[in-house]
CSV table of C-alpha atoms and ligand atoms in Angstrom, one decimal:
chain,number,residue,atom,x,y,z
A,6,UNK,CA,241.7,-9.6,139.0
A,7,UNK,CA,244.4,-6.9,139.9
A,8,UNK,CA,247.3,-8.3,142.0
A,9,UNK,CA,247.5,-7.0,145.3
A,10,UNK,CA,250.6,-4.9,145.0
A,11,UNK,CA,249.0,-3.1,142.1
A,12,UNK,CA,245.6,-2.5,143.8
A,13,UNK,CA,247.5,-0.8,146.7
A,14,UNK,CA,248.9,1.5,144.2
A,15,UNK,CA,245.8,3.1,143.6
A,16,UNK,CA,245.8,7.0,144.6
A,17,UNK,CA,244.1,10.3,144.5
A,18,UNK,CA,246.0,13.2,142.8
A,19,UNK,CA,246.5,16.7,144.9
A,20,UNK,CA,243.4,18.2,142.7
A,21,UNK,CA,241.2,15.1,143.6
A,22,UNK,CA,241.9,15.4,147.2
A,23,UNK,CA,240.8,19.0,147.0
A,24,UNK,CA,237.7,18.2,145.1
A,25,UNK,CA,237.2,15.4,147.6
A,26,UNK,CA,237.3,17.6,150.8
A,27,UNK,CA,235.0,20.3,149.0
A,28,UNK,CA,232.7,17.7,148.3
A,29,UNK,CA,232.8,16.3,152.0
A,30,UNK,CA,232.4,19.9,153.2
A,31,UNK,CA,229.6,20.6,151.2
A,32,UNK,CA,227.7,17.4,152.3
A,33,UNK,CA,228.2,18.3,156.0
A,34,UNK,CA,227.1,21.9,155.2
A,35,UNK,CA,223.8,20.3,153.5
A,36,UNK,CA,223.5,18.3,156.7
A,37,UNK,CA,223.3,21.5,158.9
A,38,UNK,CA,219.7,21.1,159.9
A,39,UNK,CA,220.0,17.3,161.0
A,40,UNK,CA,223.1,18.1,162.8
A,41,UNK,CA,221.4,21.2,164.5
A,42,UNK,CA,218.5,19.1,165.5
A,43,UNK,CA,220.5,16.4,166.9
A,44,UNK,CA,222.8,18.6,168.9
A,45,UNK,CA,219.5,20.3,170.1
A,46,UNK,CA,218.3,17.3,171.7
A,47,UNK,CA,221.1,16.8,174.3
A,48,UNK,CA,223.5,19.8,173.6
A,49,UNK,CA,223.1,23.4,172.9
A,50,UNK,CA,221.6,23.2,169.3
A,51,UNK,CA,224.7,24.7,167.5
A,52,UNK,CA,226.8,21.6,166.0
A,53,UNK,CA,225.5,22.0,162.4
A,54,UNK,CA,226.2,25.9,162.6
A,55,UNK,CA,229.7,25.4,163.7
A,56,UNK,CA,230.5,22.7,161.2
A,57,UNK,CA,228.8,25.0,158.3
A,58,UNK,CA,231.2,27.9,159.5
A,59,UNK,CA,234.3,25.4,159.5
A,60,UNK,CA,233.8,23.7,156.4
A,61,UNK,CA,232.9,26.9,154.5
A,62,UNK,CA,236.2,28.4,155.5
A,63,UNK,CA,237.9,25.2,154.5
A,64,UNK,CA,236.3,25.2,151.2
A,65,UNK,CA,237.4,28.9,150.6
A,66,UNK,CA,240.8,28.1,151.4
A,67,UNK,CA,241.2,25.1,149.2
A,68,UNK,CA,239.5,27.1,146.2
A,69,UNK,CA,242.0,30.2,146.6
A,70,UNK,CA,245.3,29.0,148.1
A,71,UNK,CA,247.8,27.0,146.0
A,72,UNK,CA,248.5,24.1,147.9
A,73,UNK,CA,251.1,21.7,146.6
A,74,UNK,CA,251.0,18.8,149.0
A,75,UNK,CA,248.6,16.5,150.5
A,76,UNK,CA,249.9,17.6,153.7
A,77,UNK,CA,249.1,21.2,153.7
A,78,UNK,CA,245.7,20.4,152.4
A,79,UNK,CA,245.0,18.5,155.6
A,80,UNK,CA,246.7,21.2,157.7
A,81,UNK,CA,245.0,24.1,156.0
A,82,UNK,CA,241.4,22.6,156.7
A,83,UNK,CA,242.3,22.0,160.2
A,84,UNK,CA,243.6,25.5,160.8
A,85,UNK,CA,240.3,27.0,159.1
A,86,UNK,CA,238.5,25.1,161.7
A,87,UNK,CA,240.4,25.8,164.7
A,88,UNK,CA,240.5,29.7,164.0
A,89,UNK,CA,236.9,30.0,162.8
A,90,UNK,CA,234.7,27.7,164.4
A,91,UNK,CA,234.6,27.9,168.2
A,92,UNK,CA,233.2,25.3,170.4
A,93,UNK,CA,234.4,22.0,171.5
A,94,UNK,CA,234.1,20.8,167.9
A,95,UNK,CA,236.2,23.7,166.5
A,96,UNK,CA,239.2,22.5,168.2
A,97,UNK,CA,238.5,18.9,167.8
A,98,UNK,CA,237.6,18.6,164.1
A,99,UNK,CA,240.6,21.0,163.5
A,100,UNK,CA,242.8,18.7,165.5
A,101,UNK,CA,241.5,15.7,163.5
A,102,UNK,CA,243.0,17.4,160.1
A,103,UNK,CA,246.0,19.2,161.5
A,104,UNK,CA,247.1,15.9,163.5
A,105,UNK,CA,246.7,13.8,160.7
A,106,UNK,CA,249.6,15.6,158.8
A,107,UNK,CA,251.6,16.4,161.4
A,108,UNK,CA,255.4,14.9,161.2
A,109,UNK,CA,254.5,13.2,158.3
A,110,UNK,CA,256.9,13.1,155.0
A,111,UNK,CA,255.4,15.5,152.3
A,112,UNK,CA,253.3,13.6,149.6
A,113,UNK,CA,251.6,14.9,146.6
A,114,UNK,CA,249.4,11.8,146.2
A,115,UNK,CA,247.2,9.9,148.5
A,116,UNK,CA,247.0,6.2,148.6
A,117,UNK,CA,245.1,3.9,150.7
A,118,UNK,CA,248.3,3.1,153.1
A,119,UNK,CA,248.9,7.0,153.5
A,120,UNK,CA,245.1,7.7,154.3
A,121,UNK,CA,244.8,5.2,157.0
A,122,UNK,CA,248.2,6.2,158.6
A,123,UNK,CA,246.9,10.1,158.2
A,124,UNK,CA,243.7,9.1,160.0
A,125,UNK,CA,245.3,6.9,162.6
A,126,UNK,CA,247.5,10.1,163.8
A,127,UNK,CA,244.4,12.1,163.5
A,128,UNK,CA,242.6,9.9,165.6
A,129,UNK,CA,245.4,10.0,168.3
A,130,UNK,CA,245.5,13.7,168.0
A,131,UNK,CA,241.7,14.0,168.8
A,132,UNK,CA,242.3,11.5,171.9
A,133,UNK,CA,245.1,13.5,173.2
A,134,UNK,CA,243.3,16.7,173.0
A,135,UNK,CA,240.0,15.7,174.0
A,136,UNK,CA,240.7,12.9,176.4
A,137,UNK,CA,237.5,11.2,175.0
A,138,UNK,CA,237.9,7.2,174.7
A,139,UNK,CA,235.7,4.8,172.9
A,140,UNK,CA,232.0,4.5,174.5
A,141,UNK,CA,232.1,8.1,175.8
A,142,UNK,CA,229.3,9.2,173.3
A,143,UNK,CA,231.5,11.5,171.3
A,144,UNK,CA,232.9,11.8,167.8
A,145,UNK,CA,235.3,9.1,168.8
A,146,UNK,CA,232.7,6.4,168.8
A,147,UNK,CA,232.3,6.6,164.7
A,148,UNK,CA,236.0,8.0,164.2
A,149,UNK,CA,238.0,5.3,166.0
A,150,UNK,CA,236.1,2.3,164.3
A,151,UNK,CA,236.3,3.6,160.7
A,152,UNK,CA,240.0,4.4,161.3
A,153,UNK,CA,240.5,0.8,162.6
A,154,UNK,CA,238.3,-0.6,159.5
A,155,UNK,CA,240.7,1.4,157.1
A,156,UNK,CA,243.7,0.4,158.7
A,157,UNK,CA,242.7,-3.4,158.6
A,158,UNK,CA,241.6,-3.0,155.0
A,159,UNK,CA,245.2,-2.0,154.0
A,160,UNK,CA,246.8,-4.8,156.2
A,161,UNK,CA,244.4,-7.5,154.3
A,162,UNK,CA,245.5,-5.9,150.7
A,163,UNK,CA,241.8,-4.6,150.1
A,164,UNK,CA,241.4,-1.9,147.4
A,165,UNK,CA,240.8,1.8,148.1
A,166,UNK,CA,237.1,1.8,147.4
A,167,UNK,CA,236.2,-1.3,149.4
A,168,UNK,CA,238.4,-0.1,152.5
A,169,UNK,CA,236.3,3.3,152.4
A,170,UNK,CA,233.1,1.2,152.3
A,171,UNK,CA,234.1,-0.8,155.2
A,172,UNK,CA,235.2,2.7,157.2
A,173,UNK,CA,232.1,4.2,156.2
A,174,UNK,CA,229.9,1.4,157.2
A,175,UNK,CA,231.6,1.2,160.7
A,176,UNK,CA,231.4,5.0,161.2
A,177,UNK,CA,227.7,4.9,160.8
A,178,UNK,CA,227.1,1.7,163.1
A,179,UNK,CA,229.4,3.5,165.7
A,180,UNK,CA,227.3,6.7,165.3
A,181,UNK,CA,224.1,4.8,165.9
A,182,UNK,CA,225.6,3.0,169.0
A,183,UNK,CA,226.0,6.3,170.4
A,184,UNK,CA,222.4,6.3,171.1
A,185,UNK,CA,223.0,3.6,173.8
A,186,UNK,CA,225.6,5.6,175.5
A,187,UNK,CA,225.9,7.9,178.5
A,188,UNK,CA,228.0,10.9,177.5
A,189,UNK,CA,231.2,11.5,179.7
A,190,UNK,CA,232.1,14.5,177.9
A,191,UNK,CA,230.5,17.6,176.2
A,192,UNK,CA,227.2,19.3,176.9
A,193,UNK,CA,225.5,15.9,177.4
A,194,UNK,CA,227.2,14.8,180.3
A,195,UNK,CA,225.2,16.8,182.9
A,196,UNK,CA,222.2,14.8,181.4
A,197,UNK,CA,223.2,11.4,182.7
A,198,UNK,CA,220.7,8.6,181.8
A,199,UNK,CA,218.5,11.0,180.1
A,200,UNK,CA,221.0,11.2,176.9
A,201,UNK,CA,220.0,7.5,176.4
A,202,UNK,CA,218.1,7.0,173.1
A,203,UNK,CA,219.7,10.2,171.4
A,204,UNK,CA,222.7,9.7,169.0
A,205,UNK,CA,225.7,12.2,169.3
A,206,UNK,CA,226.1,15.0,167.0
A,207,UNK,CA,229.9,14.9,166.3
A,208,UNK,CA,229.7,11.2,165.7
A,209,UNK,CA,227.1,12.0,163.1
A,210,UNK,CA,229.0,14.6,161.5
A,211,UNK,CA,232.2,11.8,161.4
A,212,UNK,CA,229.6,9.3,159.7
A,213,UNK,CA,228.5,11.7,157.1
A,214,UNK,CA,232.2,12.6,156.6
A,215,UNK,CA,233.0,9.0,155.8
A,216,UNK,CA,230.1,8.1,153.8
A,217,UNK,CA,230.9,11.2,151.7
A,218,UNK,CA,234.6,10.4,151.2
A,219,UNK,CA,233.5,6.9,150.0
A,220,UNK,CA,230.7,8.0,147.6
A,221,UNK,CA,233.3,10.7,146.4
A,222,UNK,CA,236.1,8.0,145.5
A,223,UNK,CA,233.6,5.3,144.5
A,224,UNK,CA,232.2,7.8,141.7
A,225,UNK,CA,236.0,8.6,140.6
A,226,UNK,CA,236.3,4.7,140.2
A,227,UNK,CA,233.1,4.5,138.1
A,228,UNK,CA,234.1,7.2,135.8
A,229,UNK,CA,237.7,5.5,135.6
A,230,UNK,CA,239.4,8.6,136.9
A,231,UNK,CA,241.3,6.7,139.9
A,232,UNK,CA,244.9,6.8,139.3
A,233,UNK,CA,247.3,4.0,139.7
A,234,UNK,CA,251.1,4.1,139.9
B,22,ADP,P1,229.8,22.5,171.8
B,22,ADP,O1,229.7,21.0,172.7
B,22,ADP,O2,230.8,23.4,172.3
B,22,ADP,O3,228.5,23.1,171.7
B,22,ADP,P2,229.5,21.1,169.4
B,22,ADP,O4,228.1,21.2,169.4
B,22,ADP,O5,229.8,22.2,167.8
B,22,ADP,O6,230.3,22.0,170.4
B,22,ADP,O7,230.1,19.6,169.1
B,22,ADP,C1,229.7,18.6,170.1
B,22,ADP,C2,230.4,17.4,169.8
B,22,ADP,O8,231.7,17.6,170.0
B,22,ADP,C3,229.8,16.4,170.3
B,22,ADP,O9,228.8,16.0,169.8
B,22,ADP,C4,231.0,15.4,170.6
B,22,ADP,O10,230.8,14.4,169.4
B,22,ADP,C5,232.1,16.3,170.4
B,22,ADP,N1,232.9,16.3,171.7
B,22,ADP,C6,232.5,17.2,172.6
B,22,ADP,N2,233.7,16.9,173.6
B,22,ADP,C7,234.3,16.1,173.2
B,22,ADP,C8,235.8,15.4,173.6
B,22,ADP,N3,236.3,15.8,174.7
B,22,ADP,N4,236.4,14.6,172.7
B,22,ADP,C9,235.8,14.2,171.8
B,22,ADP,N5,234.7,14.8,171.1
B,22,ADP,C10,234.1,15.6,171.9
B,23,MG,MG1,226.8,22.2,170.5
C-alpha cells in the first residue's frame, strides 16, 4: 500500500498530457455518428460534426506546436475549438479548456490536485458563459458531477486512476439522467416535454471524454508508465 502523500504525487508529464488529449479527441471524433444522431433527435444534428472539427484542429495544434506548459496545452485546445467549431458548443467546449488554465500558475506536470482544480475552473467558466445549471439538460449535467467526483476523490486522498474512474462513472450517470429532463437551453428548449426520453448531445460528449481520460490513464498505469514524484 502506497502512503497517501505519495499516491497524491502521481502525475502525467507534458508529453503524456498531449497524448492524452490526442486520444480523447480521437475518441470523440470516432463518436461523430452517435453524437450527430443524438443531436438530431432534439437538436439540429450537427453536434458530432462540430466536435470533430474542433478536436481535429486541437489535435493538429498539439502535434505541431511546441507547448512547454500544461496550461498552454489546455489553452491552445480551447482556442482551436472556439475559433474553428462554431455553434453553441464551439464556445462552450472551448471555454471549458481555456477557463481551466486561466489565472493558474504555470505547471509542467499534471497531478490529481491540479487536474481537479483545472476542471473546477473550467466548469465555472462554462456556467458563467452559458448560464446553464445542473438539471437544465446540457453538458453541465455530466460535467458538474464528474468535476465534483474528482475534487472529492482528491479530498479523500484517492489515487489518480481511482479518481478518474469515479469521475467517468458520474459523467455517465449524469449523461443518462439528461433523458429525464426538459431542456432550458439550446435548441431542445423549444420542444418542452417532447425532449424527455432523449439524452443530451453535449452531456454525451463530456461522458465520452471522461471515459477516454480514465481509459488512457489506467492504461499508462498498467504499462507502468505513470510518473510519481
Ligand atoms: P448547437 O446547439 O449550436 O447546434 P451543438 O449541437 O454543437 O450546438 O451543441 C449542443 C449542445 O451544447 C447541447 O447538447 C448542450 O449540451 C450544449 N449547450 C447548449 N447550450 C448550452 C448552455 N447554455 N450551457 C451549457 N451547454 C449548452
Ligand atoms: Mg446542434
